[in-house]
Coordinates of C-alpha atoms in Angstrom, one line a residue:
Chain A
M1 CA -28.1 -30.7 15.4
K2 CA -29.2 -32.0 18.8
R3 CA -29.9 -29.5 21.2
R4 CA -27.1 -30.2 23.8
T5 CA -24.2 -30.4 21.3
F6 CA -25.7 -27.0 20.0
L7 CA -25.5 -25.6 23.2
A8 CA -21.9 -26.9 23.9
S9 CA -20.5 -25.6 20.8
S10 CA -22.2 -22.2 21.3
A11 CA -20.5 -22.0 24.6
G12 CA -17.6 -22.6 23.7
L13 CA -17.5 -20.0 20.5
V14 CA -18.7 -17.6 23.5
A15 CA -15.5 -18.9 25.6
S16 CA -13.3 -18.1 22.5
V17 CA -14.7 -15.0 21.6
I18 CA -14.3 -13.6 25.5
V19 CA -10.8 -14.9 25.6
R20 CA -9.4 -13.9 22.2
P21 CA -7.9 -9.9 22.8
V22 CA -9.5 -7.2 21.4
A23 CA -6.2 -5.8 18.9
A24 CA -4.5 -9.9 18.1
V25 CA -6.0 -11.1 15.0
E26 CA -5.0 -15.0 14.9
Q27 CA -3.4 -14.7 11.0
N28 CA -4.5 -16.8 8.4
S29 CA -2.4 -19.5 7.0
V30 CA -2.4 -18.0 3.3
L31 CA -1.1 -14.9 5.1
T32 CA 1.6 -16.8 6.8
T33 CA 3.3 -18.3 4.1
L34 CA 3.2 -14.9 1.7
V35 CA 4.7 -13.2 4.9
N36 CA 7.5 -15.8 5.0
E37 CA 7.7 -15.7 1.1
Y38 CA 8.7 -12.0 1.5
A39 CA 10.8 -12.0 4.1
A40 CA 12.8 -15.1 2.7
G41 CA 14.2 -16.8 5.6
D42 CA 14.3 -13.3 8.0
A43 CA 12.9 -13.5 11.3
V44 CA 9.3 -12.2 11.2
R45 CA 7.7 -10.7 14.5
E46 CA 4.5 -8.9 15.2
G47 CA 4.3 -5.0 16.2
R48 CA 6.1 -2.0 15.0
V49 CA 4.0 -1.6 12.3
K50 CA 0.6 -0.2 12.2
F51 CA -1.6 -1.1 9.5
D52 CA -4.6 1.7 9.7
I53 CA -7.9 0.7 8.1
A54 CA -11.6 0.8 8.9
R55 CA -12.7 -2.5 10.5
L56 CA -16.2 -2.3 8.7
V57 CA -16.0 -1.1 4.9
D58 CA -19.1 0.0 3.1
N59 CA -17.3 -0.2 -0.1
G60 CA -14.4 -2.4 -1.4
N61 CA -14.2 -0.8 -4.5
S62 CA -11.6 1.7 -2.6
V63 CA -10.6 1.9 0.7
P64 CA -8.3 3.9 2.2
V65 CA -5.2 2.8 4.0
E66 CA -2.2 3.7 5.8
V67 CA 1.1 1.5 7.4
T68 CA 3.2 3.4 9.4
V69 CA 6.1 1.8 10.7
D70 CA 8.0 2.7 14.3
S71 CA 11.2 3.6 13.0
P72 CA 14.1 6.4 13.1
M73 CA 14.6 6.4 9.1
T74 CA 18.1 7.2 9.6
P75 CA 20.9 6.1 7.1
Q76 CA 22.0 3.4 9.7
Q77 CA 18.2 2.4 10.7
H78 CA 15.6 2.6 8.5
V79 CA 12.2 0.7 6.5
V80 CA 13.4 -0.8 3.0
G81 CA 10.3 -2.2 2.0
I82 CA 6.9 -2.0 3.0
K83 CA 4.1 -5.1 1.3
L84 CA 0.5 -5.5 1.9
F85 CA -1.1 -8.8 1.2
N86 CA -4.8 -9.8 1.3
E87 CA -6.3 -13.1 1.8
K88 CA -9.4 -13.5 -0.2
N89 CA -9.1 -11.1 -3.4
P90 CA -8.3 -12.9 -6.4
Q91 CA -4.7 -12.1 -6.2
N92 CA -3.4 -12.0 -2.8
D93 CA -1.0 -9.5 -3.6
V94 CA -1.5 -6.2 -3.1
A95 CA 1.5 -4.0 -3.7
Q96 CA 5.4 -3.9 -2.7
F97 CA 6.6 -0.4 -1.3
T98 CA 10.2 0.9 -1.4
L99 CA 11.1 3.0 1.3
S100 CA 14.9 4.7 1.6
H101 CA 16.2 6.6 4.7
L102 CA 15.2 10.0 2.5
S103 CA 11.6 9.3 3.4
G104 CA 12.2 10.7 6.8
R105 CA 8.9 9.0 8.0
A106 CA 7.7 5.7 7.7
R107 CA 5.0 6.0 6.2
V108 CA 2.4 5.3 3.2
A109 CA -0.8 5.8 2.5
T110 CA -3.0 4.5 -0.5
R111 CA -6.6 3.0 -1.8
I112 CA -7.2 -0.5 -2.2
R113 CA -9.8 -3.3 -3.5
L114 CA -11.1 -5.4 -1.4
A115 CA -13.6 -8.4 -2.8
T116 CA -15.0 -9.4 0.5
T117 CA -14.5 -9.8 4.3
Q118 CA -11.2 -11.1 5.2
Q119 CA -7.8 -10.6 6.7
L120 CA -5.0 -8.2 5.3
V121 CA -1.6 -8.2 6.5
A122 CA 1.3 -5.3 6.6
V123 CA 4.9 -6.4 6.4
A124 CA 7.7 -3.8 7.0
K125 CA 11.3 -5.1 6.1
L126 CA 13.9 -3.1 7.8
N127 CA 17.6 -2.4 6.7
D128 CA 19.4 -4.8 9.4
G129 CA 16.7 -7.6 7.5
S130 CA 14.1 -8.2 10.2
C131 CA 10.4 -8.4 9.4
W132 CA 7.6 -7.2 11.1
T133 CA 3.7 -7.4 10.4
H134 CA 0.5 -6.1 11.6
T135 CA -2.5 -8.9 10.6
V136 CA -5.9 -6.5 10.8
E137 CA -9.6 -8.2 9.8
V138 CA -12.3 -6.6 7.7
L139 CA -16.0 -6.7 7.3
V140 CA -16.7 -5.9 4.0
T141 CA -20.4 -4.8 3.4
V142 CA -20.2 -4.1 -0.4
S143 CA -18.0 -6.1 -2.5
S144 CA -15.3 -4.6 -5.1
C145 CA -15.2 -6.8 -8.5
I146 CA -18.8 -7.8 -8.7
E147 CA -20.3 -5.1 -10.5
E148 CA -20.2 -4.7 -14.2
Chain B
M1 CA -1.2 10.6 -21.4
A2 CA -2.8 10.0 -18.1
R3 CA -3.8 13.2 -16.0
T4 CA -2.2 13.2 -12.8
L5 CA -2.3 15.0 -9.6
I6 CA 0.6 16.0 -7.6
T7 CA 0.4 17.6 -3.8
V8 CA 4.0 19.2 -2.7
P9 CA 4.4 22.0 -0.5
R10 CA 6.2 24.9 -2.8
T11 CA 8.4 25.7 -0.1
A12 CA 10.1 23.9 2.9
K13 CA 12.1 24.5 5.7
R14 CA 15.5 22.4 5.9
D15 CA 15.3 19.1 7.5
E16 CA 11.3 19.6 7.6
I17 CA 9.6 16.4 6.8
I18 CA 7.1 17.5 4.0
E19 CA 4.0 15.2 2.6
I20 CA 4.0 14.1 -1.2
R21 CA 0.5 13.1 -2.8
A22 CA 0.8 11.7 -6.0
L23 CA -2.9 10.8 -8.0
V24 CA -2.9 9.5 -11.6
Q25 CA -6.4 8.8 -13.8
H26 CA -6.5 5.5 -14.9
S27 CA -9.0 2.6 -14.7
M28 CA -6.5 0.3 -13.1
E29 CA -9.0 -2.7 -15.0
T30 CA -8.5 -6.0 -13.1
G31 CA -8.7 -8.3 -15.5
Y32 CA -11.6 -10.0 -13.6
R33 CA -14.6 -8.0 -14.0
R34 CA -16.8 -8.9 -17.5
S35 CA -18.6 -6.7 -20.0
S36 CA -22.5 -6.2 -20.3
E37 CA -21.8 -8.6 -23.1
G38 CA -20.4 -11.1 -21.3
D39 CA -16.7 -10.8 -22.4
L40 CA -13.8 -10.8 -20.3
L41 CA -12.2 -7.2 -19.9
P42 CA -8.6 -7.2 -20.6
R43 CA -6.4 -6.2 -17.6
D44 CA -4.7 -2.7 -18.0
L45 CA -3.1 -2.0 -14.8
I46 CA -0.9 0.7 -13.7
R47 CA 2.6 -1.2 -12.6
R48 CA 4.8 1.0 -11.0
F49 CA 5.4 4.3 -9.5
T50 CA 8.9 6.0 -8.6
C51 CA 9.9 9.2 -7.1
R52 CA 13.3 10.5 -7.2
F53 CA 14.6 13.7 -5.9
V54 CA 17.4 15.5 -8.3
P55 CA 19.2 18.5 -6.3
G56 CA 19.0 21.4 -8.7
A57 CA 17.0 22.1 -11.9
V58 CA 16.0 19.5 -14.2
A59 CA 15.5 20.3 -18.0
N60 CA 14.0 17.2 -19.2
A61 CA 11.7 15.3 -16.8
N62 CA 12.2 12.0 -19.5
T63 CA 16.2 11.9 -19.1
A64 CA 15.7 12.9 -15.3
S65 CA 13.8 9.8 -14.5
T66 CA 17.0 7.6 -13.9
A67 CA 18.9 10.3 -12.2
G68 CA 18.9 11.3 -8.3
D69 CA 17.8 9.4 -5.5
L70 CA 15.3 7.2 -5.3
I71 CA 12.9 7.9 -2.4
F72 CA 9.9 6.0 -3.0
A73 CA 8.9 3.5 -5.7
A74 CA 5.6 1.2 -5.8
T75 CA 4.7 -1.7 -7.3
F76 CA 0.6 -2.3 -7.8
H77 CA -1.4 -5.2 -8.5
A78 CA -4.9 -5.4 -9.3
A79 CA -5.8 -4.6 -5.5
I80 CA -4.8 -1.1 -5.9
A81 CA -8.2 1.1 -6.7
A82 CA -8.9 3.1 -9.8
N83 CA -7.0 6.3 -10.0
P84 CA -4.4 5.3 -8.0
Y85 CA -3.4 7.4 -4.9
L86 CA -0.8 7.7 -3.2
S87 CA 0.9 9.6 -0.1
F88 CA 4.1 9.4 1.4
N89 CA 6.9 11.6 3.1
L90 CA 10.3 13.2 2.1
R91 CA 13.1 14.7 4.3
A92 CA 13.6 17.9 2.9
T93 CA 17.6 19.3 2.8
T94 CA 17.9 21.0 -0.4
S95 CA 16.2 22.9 -3.4
G96 CA 15.9 20.4 -6.1
T97 CA 13.4 18.6 -8.4
L98 CA 11.0 15.9 -7.6
V99 CA 10.5 13.5 -10.7
F100 CA 7.3 11.4 -10.8
T101 CA 6.9 8.2 -12.9
W102 CA 4.4 5.8 -13.6
E103 CA 4.8 2.8 -16.1
G104 CA 1.8 0.3 -16.5
D105 CA 0.4 -2.2 -19.1
N106 CA 0.2 -0.9 -23.1
G107 CA 2.8 0.9 -23.2
L108 CA 1.9 3.7 -20.7
A109 CA 4.7 5.4 -19.2
Q110 CA 4.3 9.1 -17.7
S111 CA 6.6 11.1 -15.9
D112 CA 6.2 14.4 -14.4
T113 CA 8.6 17.0 -12.1
V114 CA 7.8 19.3 -9.4
N115 CA 9.9 21.9 -8.0
L116 CA 10.7 22.2 -4.2
L117 CA 12.5 24.9 -2.4
V118 CA 14.2 24.4 0.6
A119 CA 14.5 27.8 2.6

């Protein structure tokens, strides 16, 4: 690579890092497809969901995650399902949760495996049919699926 | 029989939102790992978890697994860590029994009950 092209490209890289807001992650197309499949034609929007996971994961074998959704959880208005997808594990499915208004709070916590540094998405389906997502990017230092 | 550990408050006030935690001892073998001899280790997963609430007492956990109201259910894939742990919530309205079930590969089926007293 010539010095001039290198400088030009690195300048572009720096600019993109600065321009990109901290919270928003540009969703990978693999995840977008999976989310749309789960939504089955319903509107998908970003927001209302909070996907809580460490941004830097030391051990991919057991990663605590928590998903909370901003919902009153009444019989009229509640979350019916939450689904988690990953981008680069051998399988994209992580888990699917069914909730009801009896839960009282739209929250679920579990522990997952991560093969490598990748994006994850949590999709919440509400009883009115709308879907809400939160995409996160995590850095994995020790991968799952490698040790015997 | 897999060992389970369920944490539910013994008593709750009416309309209090309680936290339920359920852990089951299981390797959650993904089917992607190899043994030291190089053979692929067969997949062995817990696939499904359910939690139901049955008002009043329950005589038999096995017959109760379809009774009452479904509070929470989960479908697991290989990306769930070994010894699957779940934490979720319930709005306590009346005293009753919580019925937990786990189902998985190789005919795994397990159920447990926990009583909840609502004052």
